[in-house]
CSV table of C-alpha atoms in Angstrom, one decimal:
chain,number,residue,atom,x,y,z
A,1,MET,CA,123.1,120.8,89.8
A,2,THR,CA,121.0,123.5,91.8
A,3,ASP,CA,118.9,123.3,95.4
A,4,ALA,CA,115.4,121.7,94.6
A,5,PRO,CA,112.8,124.7,95.2
A,6,PRO,CA,110.6,123.8,98.3
A,7,ALA,CA,107.5,122.5,97.9
A,8,THR,CA,104.3,124.5,98.3
A,9,GLY,CA,101.6,122.6,99.2
A,10,ARG,CA,99.5,124.0,97.1
A,11,LEU,CA,96.8,121.1,95.9
A,12,ASP,CA,96.9,122.2,92.2
A,13,ASP,CA,101.0,122.5,92.7
A,14,VAL,CA,100.8,119.2,91.4
A,15,PRO,CA,103.7,117.3,90.1
A,16,ARG,CA,104.2,118.1,86.2
A,17,HIS,CA,107.5,115.0,85.1
A,18,PRO,CA,106.2,111.3,85.2
A,19,LEU,CA,108.9,109.2,85.3
A,20,LEU,CA,109.0,105.7,85.1
A,21,LEU,CA,112.5,104.3,87.3
A,22,ASP,CA,114.3,101.1,86.9
A,23,VAL,CA,114.9,99.9,90.7
A,24,ALA,CA,116.1,96.6,89.8
A,25,GLY,CA,119.3,95.8,91.9
A,26,ARG,CA,119.2,99.4,93.3
A,27,ARG,CA,119.2,100.3,97.0
A,28,VAL,CA,115.6,101.4,97.9
A,29,VAL,CA,115.5,102.4,101.9
A,30,VAL,CA,112.0,102.1,103.7
A,31,VAL,CA,111.4,103.4,107.0
A,32,GLY,CA,108.6,102.3,108.8
A,33,GLY,CA,107.5,99.3,109.5
A,34,GLY,CA,103.4,98.4,109.0
A,35,PRO,CA,101.0,97.9,106.5
A,36,VAL,CA,101.4,101.2,104.7
A,37,ALA,CA,105.2,100.3,104.5
A,38,ALA,CA,104.6,96.9,103.6
A,39,ARG,CA,102.8,97.4,100.3
A,40,ARG,CA,105.1,100.1,99.1
A,41,VAL,CA,107.9,96.8,99.8
A,42,ALA,CA,105.9,94.8,98.1
A,43,ARG,CA,106.0,96.7,95.1
A,44,LEU,CA,109.2,97.6,95.1
A,45,VAL,CA,110.4,94.1,95.3
A,46,ASP,CA,108.1,92.9,92.1
A,47,ASP,CA,109.8,95.2,90.5
A,48,GLY,CA,113.3,94.2,91.9
A,49,ALA,CA,114.4,96.1,94.1
A,50,ASP,CA,117.3,95.8,97.0
A,51,VAL,CA,115.4,96.9,99.7
A,52,LEU,CA,116.3,98.1,103.3
A,53,VAL,CA,113.3,98.1,106.1
A,54,VAL,CA,114.6,100.8,109.0
A,55,ALA,CA,112.0,100.1,112.2
A,56,PRO,CA,111.6,98.8,114.9
A,57,ARG,CA,108.9,96.4,114.5
A,58,LEU,CA,107.5,95.5,111.8
A,59,CYS,CA,103.7,94.2,110.5
A,60,GLU,CA,103.1,90.1,109.6
A,61,ASP,CA,103.1,90.8,105.7
A,62,LEU,CA,106.5,92.7,106.6
A,63,THR,CA,108.1,89.9,108.6
A,64,GLU,CA,107.1,87.4,106.1
A,65,LEU,CA,109.3,89.2,103.3
A,66,VAL,CA,112.3,89.8,106.1
A,67,THR,CA,111.3,85.7,106.4
A,68,ARG,CA,112.0,84.5,103.3
A,69,GLY,CA,115.4,86.9,102.2
A,70,LEU,CA,113.1,89.0,100.4
A,71,VAL,CA,114.2,92.4,102.1
A,72,ARG,CA,116.6,93.2,104.3
A,73,TRP,CA,116.1,94.8,107.8
A,74,THR,CA,117.7,96.8,110.5
A,75,GLU,CA,115.9,96.3,113.7
A,76,ARG,CA,115.3,99.7,115.5
A,77,GLU,CA,114.7,103.7,114.9
A,78,TYR,CA,115.7,105.5,112.2
A,79,ALA,CA,119.2,107.5,112.2
A,80,ALA,CA,120.9,109.7,110.2
A,81,GLY,CA,123.2,107.6,108.1
A,82,ASP,CA,120.3,105.4,107.0
A,83,LEU,CA,119.9,106.5,104.0
A,84,GLU,CA,123.3,106.2,102.0
A,85,GLY,CA,123.2,104.6,99.2
A,86,ALA,CA,119.8,104.9,98.1
A,87,TRP,CA,118.3,105.9,95.3
A,88,LEU,CA,114.8,106.7,96.6
A,89,VAL,CA,113.1,106.3,99.8
A,90,HIS,CA,109.7,106.3,101.5
A,91,THR,CA,108.6,107.2,105.3
A,92,ALA,CA,105.5,105.7,106.3
A,93,THR,CA,106.5,106.0,109.9
A,94,GLY,CA,102.9,107.7,110.9
A,95,ASP,CA,105.3,109.6,113.2
A,96,PRO,CA,105.1,113.4,111.0
A,97,ALA,CA,109.0,114.3,113.0
A,98,VAL,CA,110.8,111.2,111.7
A,99,ASP,CA,109.1,111.3,108.8
A,100,ASP,CA,110.8,115.4,108.6
A,101,ALA,CA,113.9,114.0,109.5
A,102,VAL,CA,113.8,111.1,106.7
A,103,ALA,CA,112.5,113.7,104.0
A,104,ALA,CA,115.4,116.0,105.5
A,105,ASP,CA,118.0,113.9,104.7
A,106,ALA,CA,116.8,112.6,101.7
A,107,GLU,CA,116.6,116.0,100.1
A,108,ALA,CA,120.2,116.7,101.7
A,109,ALA,CA,121.8,113.6,100.0
A,110,ARG,CA,119.6,114.7,96.4
A,111,THR,CA,117.4,111.1,97.1
A,112,TRP,CA,113.9,111.4,95.4
A,113,CYS,CA,111.7,110.6,98.7
A,114,VAL,CA,108.0,109.5,98.8
A,115,ARG,CA,106.7,110.7,102.2
A,116,ALA,CA,103.3,108.3,102.9
A,117,ASP,CA,102.1,110.8,105.9
A,118,ASP,CA,102.1,114.5,103.8
A,119,ALA,CA,102.0,114.0,99.5
A,120,ALA,CA,101.8,117.9,99.3
A,121,ARG,CA,105.6,117.6,101.3
A,122,SER,CA,107.1,115.0,98.7
A,123,SER,CA,109.2,115.5,96.4
A,124,ALA,CA,108.1,111.7,94.8
A,125,TRP,CA,104.5,110.7,94.5
A,126,THR,CA,103.6,107.0,93.8
A,127,PRO,CA,100.6,106.9,91.0
A,128,ALA,CA,98.6,104.1,91.1
A,129,VAL,CA,99.8,101.8,88.3
A,130,ALA,CA,97.9,99.4,86.4
A,131,ARG,CA,99.6,96.5,84.4
A,132,VAL,CA,98.9,94.5,82.4
A,133,ASP,CA,101.6,91.7,80.4
A,134,ASP,CA,104.3,94.8,79.5
A,135,VAL,CA,101.9,97.5,79.9
A,136,THR,CA,102.0,99.9,81.9
A,137,VAL,CA,99.8,102.6,82.8
A,138,ALA,CA,100.3,104.9,85.9
A,139,VAL,CA,97.7,107.3,87.1
A,140,SER,CA,97.7,110.7,88.9
A,141,ALA,CA,95.4,112.8,89.6
A,142,GLY,CA,96.1,115.9,91.7
A,143,ARG,CA,97.0,114.1,94.9
A,144,ASP,CA,93.4,112.2,94.7
A,145,PRO,CA,94.1,108.6,95.7
A,146,ARG,CA,90.5,107.7,95.7
A,147,ARG,CA,90.2,109.4,92.3
A,148,ALA,CA,93.5,107.9,90.8
A,149,ALA,CA,92.5,104.5,91.6
A,150,ALA,CA,89.3,104.7,89.9
A,151,LEU,CA,91.0,105.5,87.0
A,152,ARG,CA,93.4,103.2,87.6
A,153,GLY,CA,90.7,100.3,87.3
A,154,ALA,CA,88.8,102.0,84.2
A,155,LEU,CA,92.1,101.6,82.8
A,156,GLN,CA,92.9,97.7,83.9
A,157,LEU,CA,89.7,96.6,82.5
A,158,LEU,CA,89.9,98.1,78.8
A,159,LEU,CA,93.9,96.9,79.1
A,160,GLU,CA,92.6,93.8,80.4
A,161,THR,CA,89.8,92.9,77.9
A,162,GLY,CA,91.5,94.5,74.9
A,163,GLU,CA,89.6,97.5,74.0
A,164,LEU,CA,92.5,99.8,74.4
A,165,PRO,CA,95.1,100.2,71.3
A,166,LEU,CA,97.6,97.2,72.8
A,167,ARG,CA,99.1,96.4,69.6
A,168,ARG,CA,102.8,96.9,69.3
A,169,HIS,CA,104.7,98.4,66.1
A,170,ARG,CA,107.7,97.7,66.8
A,171,ARG,CA,108.6,93.8,65.5
A,172,GLY,CA,111.0,91.2,66.9
A,173,PRO,CA,113.1,89.3,64.8
A,174,VAL,CA,110.7,86.2,65.9
A,175,GLY,CA,107.1,86.9,67.0
A,176,THR,CA,104.6,84.6,68.3
A,177,VAL,CA,101.6,82.4,67.6
A,178,THR,CA,98.5,82.4,69.7
A,179,LEU,CA,95.5,79.5,69.9
A,180,VAL,CA,92.2,81.4,70.5
A,181,GLY,CA,89.6,79.4,71.7
A,182,GLY,CA,86.6,82.4,70.5
A,183,GLY,CA,84.0,80.7,72.2
A,184,PRO,CA,80.4,79.3,70.7
A,185,GLY,CA,79.6,82.0,68.9
A,186,ASP,CA,78.6,84.9,70.5
A,187,PRO,CA,81.5,87.2,71.0
A,188,GLY,CA,81.0,88.4,74.4
A,189,LEU,CA,81.7,85.0,75.5
A,190,VAL,CA,85.2,85.2,74.5
A,191,THR,CA,87.6,85.2,77.5
A,192,THR,CA,89.3,88.8,78.8
A,193,ARG,CA,92.9,86.6,78.3
A,194,GLY,CA,91.4,85.7,74.4
A,195,ARG,CA,90.1,88.9,73.4
A,196,ARG,CA,93.5,91.1,74.6
A,197,ALA,CA,95.2,88.6,72.3
A,198,VAL,CA,93.4,89.5,69.1
A,199,ALA,CA,93.7,93.3,69.9
A,200,GLU,CA,97.3,92.7,70.3
A,201,ALA,CA,97.2,90.3,66.3
A,202,ASP,CA,99.1,91.9,63.7
A,203,VAL,CA,97.7,88.1,62.0
A,204,VAL,CA,94.5,86.9,62.3
A,205,VAL,CA,94.1,83.7,61.2
A,206,VAL,CA,90.1,83.2,61.6
A,207,ASP,CA,88.3,80.2,61.4
A,208,ARG,CA,84.0,79.9,60.1
A,209,LEU,CA,82.8,79.7,63.4
A,210,ALA,CA,84.8,81.7,65.5
A,211,PRO,CA,83.0,85.2,66.4
A,212,ARG,CA,83.7,87.4,63.5
A,213,ALA,CA,82.6,90.1,65.3
A,214,LEU,CA,86.2,90.6,66.5
A,215,LEU,CA,86.7,91.7,63.0
A,216,ASP,CA,85.3,94.3,63.2
A,217,THR,CA,87.4,96.1,65.8
A,218,LEU,CA,90.9,95.3,64.2
A,219,ASP,CA,93.0,97.9,62.9
A,220,PRO,CA,92.3,98.1,59.0
A,221,ASP,CA,96.3,96.9,58.3
A,222,VAL,CA,95.7,93.6,60.4
A,223,GLU,CA,96.2,90.6,57.5
A,224,VAL,CA,92.6,88.6,58.2
A,225,VAL,CA,93.5,84.8,56.7
A,226,GLU,CA,90.3,83.0,56.4
A,227,ALA,CA,90.4,79.3,57.1
A,228,GLY,CA,87.0,78.5,57.7
A,229,LYS,CA,86.3,74.9,57.2
A,230,SER,CA,82.7,74.1,56.4
A,231,PRO,CA,81.4,70.1,55.7
A,232,HIS,CA,82.0,70.3,52.2
A,233,ALA,CA,84.9,72.4,51.9
A,234,HIS,CA,87.9,74.1,52.9
A,235,THR,CA,89.8,77.3,52.8
A,236,LEU,CA,93.1,76.2,53.8
A,237,THR,CA,93.7,72.7,54.3
A,238,GLN,CA,95.2,71.9,57.9
A,239,GLU,CA,98.7,71.8,56.3
A,240,GLN,CA,98.5,75.4,55.0
A,241,ILE,CA,96.8,76.5,58.0
A,242,ASN,CA,100.3,75.7,60.2
A,243,GLU,CA,102.4,77.0,57.1
A,244,VAL,CA,100.8,80.3,57.8
A,245,LEU,CA,101.2,80.5,61.4
A,246,VAL,CA,104.6,80.1,61.0
A,247,GLU,CA,105.7,81.8,58.1
A,248,ARG,CA,103.6,84.8,59.3
A,249,ALA,CA,105.7,84.5,62.6
A,250,LEU,CA,109.1,83.9,61.4
A,251,ARG,CA,108.5,87.3,60.1
A,252,GLY,CA,108.3,88.7,64.0
A,253,LEU,CA,104.4,89.1,63.4
A,254,ARG,CA,101.7,88.5,65.8
A,255,VAL,CA,99.3,85.8,65.1
A,256,VAL,CA,96.0,84.6,66.8
A,257,ARG,CA,94.4,81.5,65.4
A,258,LEU,CA,91.1,82.6,66.6
A,259,LYS,CA,88.9,79.2,66.8
A,260,GLY,CA,85.2,78.5,67.7
A,261,GLY,CA,85.0,76.5,70.8
A,262,ASP,CA,88.4,75.9,72.6
A,263,PRO,CA,91.7,75.2,70.5
A,264,PHE,CA,91.7,71.4,72.3
A,265,VAL,CA,88.4,70.2,71.7
A,266,LEU,CA,88.0,68.3,68.5
A,267,GLY,CA,89.7,71.5,67.1
A,268,ARG,CA,93.2,70.6,65.9
A,269,GLY,CA,94.8,72.6,68.5
A,270,GLY,CA,97.3,70.2,69.5
A,271,GLU,CA,98.6,69.8,65.9
A,272,GLU,CA,99.4,74.1,65.0
A,273,VAL,CA,101.3,73.9,68.5
A,274,GLN,CA,103.2,71.0,67.4
A,275,ALA,CA,103.7,72.9,64.1
A,276,CYS,CA,105.1,76.3,65.8
A,277,LEU,CA,107.4,74.0,68.2
A,278,ALA,CA,109.0,72.1,66.0
A,279,ALA,CA,109.7,75.7,63.8
A,280,GLY,CA,111.1,77.0,67.1
A,281,VAL,CA,107.8,80.3,67.3
A,282,PRO,CA,106.9,80.9,70.7
A,283,VAL,CA,103.0,80.1,70.6
A,284,GLU,CA,100.4,80.1,73.7
A,285,VAL,CA,96.9,78.8,74.0
A,286,VAL,CA,94.1,80.9,75.1
A,287,PRO,CA,91.1,78.1,76.4
A,288,GLY,CA,87.9,78.8,74.8
A,289,VAL,CA,84.6,77.7,76.2
A,290,THR,CA,83.8,74.4,74.2
A,291,SER,CA,80.5,74.2,72.0
A,292,ALA,CA,80.0,70.9,73.3
A,293,ILE,CA,79.6,72.0,77.1
A,294,ALA,CA,77.9,75.5,76.2
A,295,VAL,CA,75.2,74.9,73.8
A,296,PRO,CA,73.3,73.3,75.3
A,297,GLY,CA,73.2,74.8,78.9
A,298,VAL,CA,72.3,78.0,77.0
A,299,ALA,CA,69.4,76.0,75.9
A,300,GLY,CA,68.3,74.6,79.3
A,301,VAL,CA,70.5,70.9,78.3
A,302,PRO,CA,73.2,70.6,81.7
A,303,VAL,CA,75.2,67.5,79.9
A,304,THR,CA,75.6,66.6,83.6
A,305,HIS,CA,72.7,66.2,86.0
A,306,ARG,CA,72.3,64.5,89.7
A,307,GLY,CA,70.8,61.8,89.2
A,308,VAL,CA,70.6,62.0,85.5
A,309,SER,CA,73.8,61.8,83.8
A,310,ARG,CA,77.6,61.7,85.8
A,311,GLN,CA,79.9,61.3,82.4
A,312,VAL,CA,79.6,63.0,78.9
A,313,THR,CA,81.5,62.2,75.9
A,314,ILE,CA,82.3,64.1,73.0
A,315,LEU,CA,81.8,63.4,69.6
A,316,SER,CA,83.0,65.1,65.8
A,317,ALA,CA,79.6,63.8,63.6
A,318,HIS,CA,82.9,64.1,61.0
A,319,ASP,CA,84.2,60.9,62.8
A,320,SER,CA,84.7,58.3,60.2
A,321,ALA,CA,85.1,54.8,62.4
A,322,PRO,CA,83.6,55.9,65.8
A,323,ASP,CA,83.4,52.9,68.0
A,324,TRP,CA,79.9,52.5,67.8
A,325,PRO,CA,79.3,49.1,70.7
A,326,SER,CA,81.3,51.7,72.7
A,327,ILE,CA,79.9,54.5,72.6
A,328,ALA,CA,75.8,53.3,72.6
A,329,ALA,CA,76.8,51.4,75.7
A,330,LEU,CA,77.9,54.0,77.7
A,331,ASP,CA,75.7,56.0,80.7
A,332,GLY,CA,75.5,59.2,80.5
A,333,THR,CA,75.6,62.3,77.9
A,334,LEU,CA,76.9,61.6,74.4
A,335,VAL,CA,77.3,65.4,72.5
A,336,LEU,CA,77.9,65.1,68.5
A,337,LEU,CA,79.4,68.2,67.0
A,338,MET,CA,77.8,69.0,63.5
A,339,GLY,CA,75.9,66.4,63.4
A,340,VAL,CA,73.1,67.4,61.1
A,341,GLY,CA,74.0,66.2,57.9
A,342,ARG,CA,73.9,62.4,59.5
A,343,LEU,CA,72.1,62.8,62.0
A,344,ALA,CA,69.4,59.5,61.1
A,345,GLU,CA,72.3,57.8,60.5
A,346,HIS,CA,73.9,58.3,63.6
A,347,ALA,CA,70.9,57.6,65.3
A,348,ALA,CA,69.9,54.6,64.0
A,349,THR,CA,73.2,53.4,64.3
A,350,LEU,CA,73.3,53.9,68.1
A,351,VAL,CA,69.4,51.9,68.3
A,352,ALA,CA,71.3,49.5,65.8
A,353,HIS,CA,73.6,48.9,69.0
A,354,GLY,CA,71.8,48.8,71.3
A,355,LYS,CA,70.1,52.2,72.5
A,356,ASP,CA,66.8,52.9,73.6
A,357,PRO,CA,65.2,54.0,70.6
A,358,ALA,CA,62.7,56.4,73.8
A,359,THR,CA,66.1,58.1,74.9
A,360,PRO,CA,65.7,61.4,74.6
A,361,VAL,CA,67.0,64.2,71.7
A,362,ALA,CA,68.4,67.7,71.2
A,363,VAL,CA,69.3,69.5,68.5
A,364,VAL,CA,70.4,73.1,69.3
A,365,GLU,CA,71.2,75.3,66.2
A,366,ASN,CA,73.0,78.8,66.9
A,367,GLY,CA,73.5,78.5,69.8
A,368,THR,CA,74.0,81.8,72.1
A,369,LEU,CA,73.8,83.8,68.7
A,370,PRO,CA,70.2,85.2,67.9
A,371,GLY,CA,69.2,82.6,65.4
A,372,GLN,CA,68.8,80.0,68.4
A,373,ARG,CA,66.8,77.2,67.9
A,374,THR,CA,66.2,73.9,69.5
A,375,THR,CA,64.4,71.0,68.9
A,376,VAL,CA,63.6,68.0,70.8
A,377,GLY,CA,63.0,64.0,70.1
A,378,THR,CA,64.3,60.7,70.5
A,379,LEU,CA,66.2,59.0,68.5
A,380,ALA,CA,63.1,56.9,66.9
A,381,ASP,CA,62.1,60.4,65.5
A,382,ILE,CA,64.5,63.2,65.9
A,383,ALA,CA,65.7,63.2,62.0
A,384,ASP,CA,61.9,62.8,61.3
A,385,ARG,CA,61.4,66.7,63.3
A,386,ALA,CA,64.9,68.1,62.4
A,387,ASP,CA,63.6,67.5,58.7
A,388,GLU,CA,60.1,69.1,58.8
A,389,ARG,CA,61.4,72.1,60.8
A,390,GLY,CA,64.6,72.6,58.3
A,391,VAL,CA,67.5,72.0,61.2
A,392,GLY,CA,70.8,72.9,59.7
A,393,ASN,CA,74.9,73.6,61.1
A,394,PRO,CA,75.9,74.7,63.0
A,395,ALA,CA,74.1,72.2,65.9
A,396,VAL,CA,75.2,70.6,68.3
A,397,VAL,CA,72.9,67.4,69.1
A,398,VAL,CA,72.9,66.0,72.7
A,399,VAL,CA,71.3,62.3,73.3
A,400,GLY,CA,70.5,61.3,76.8
A,401,GLU,CA,68.3,61.5,79.6
A,402,VAL,CA,69.4,65.1,80.3
A,403,ALA,CA,67.9,66.3,76.3
A,404,ALA,CA,63.8,65.9,78.1
A,405,LEU,CA,64.7,69.1,80.5
A,406,ALA,CA,65.7,71.3,77.7
A,407,ASP,CA,61.3,71.7,77.9
A,408,VAL,CA,62.2,72.5,81.5
A,409,LEU,CA,65.4,74.5,82.0
A,410,GLY,CA,65.5,76.1,78.2
A,411,PRO,CA,64.5,79.7,77.5
A,412,HIS,CA,60.8,80.2,77.4
A,413,ASP,CA,58.0,82.6,75.5
A,414,ARG,CA,57.2,84.8,78.1
A,415,ALA,CA,53.4,85.3,76.8
A,416,THR,CA,53.1,81.5,76.6
A,417,GLY,CA,55.0,79.5,78.7
A,418,ARG,CA,56.4,77.6,76.1
A,419,LEU,CA,59.8,76.6,74.1
A,420,PRO,CA,59.9,79.5,71.2
A,421,ALA,CA,59.6,78.4,68.1
């Protein structure tokens, strides 16, 4: 091995050979006990390194790591021989003479040394790092740490939101299934974790009410399986959906079940998880914003409101045998999902079981989408009003005193001050 050439100290003499190191179980010596050293040590501990700190005193963060047994500490000034057995050295003492001595000993031992005080005189550099799941991006920017940090932040955001191509192209023996709650309709209301899962997918099994605009971002070779359900037509039965999820995952594919709302709020997500677990398929649930809460909210109808409603009950309008006497007797707010087709029947049933006919009702169509529209009335007249306006699904029906707040809190036309037609 030839001697390494000395660093020139020029700002344009930047390192050209990036490399990821596996430090797990390997000794790394950190000289210095202040906050800078603590930040370096914390990252090394996360990466599994066998860390030895050499310093006469430690800051609070390093003291905690030593107390927890995560690092070892030599309580004195640096001395020759402290680098024995080290694969990597960091020096951050704040004393140039000590850092010079550490760097010289590391050079003599053919050990890479990162200097916190003078990057131009280091033999190795720590980049700004963005980590998302199993993706690691390291950024070096001409020895300009703030520039590197800014770039790292931008990349981190793009990774977290799925804006970068995260799809794997090497398959394992068994894939995964991720149930993603797509939210109430607007694709901007999908969680960042859900958006990232879609970006990583090989197969997307999608519902009719899922944020379908996300499909436009998929690679052309991603398989899209339509599993949409409407009141009188099912593309796939629930059993067939379960079979698709399991079969594709067992082929080593990453499968996303993209659903509207939240997978566990009247979404049969529990059945899909059970099917995956029974087949030995790893499955993850990414919660979504349920339309039962979000759609009334964007229409100015808080499902709970101080002094008006302290509880909320959510019911699928497709439920064939609800306990109407109990439901009608409940205080608070009743939310009916997909209830337009049976609106007259449900309103009459609630009144027949004791609900006041004057109870306010709000029907919100296409919530969070450009065609959002709210129709307000009471149990006595909401069916007629909805019929006159041609109200249709997808819609959320809110029954209770909070429904009257739509006129006060809902989106208003700026010119007239009234609710939009």
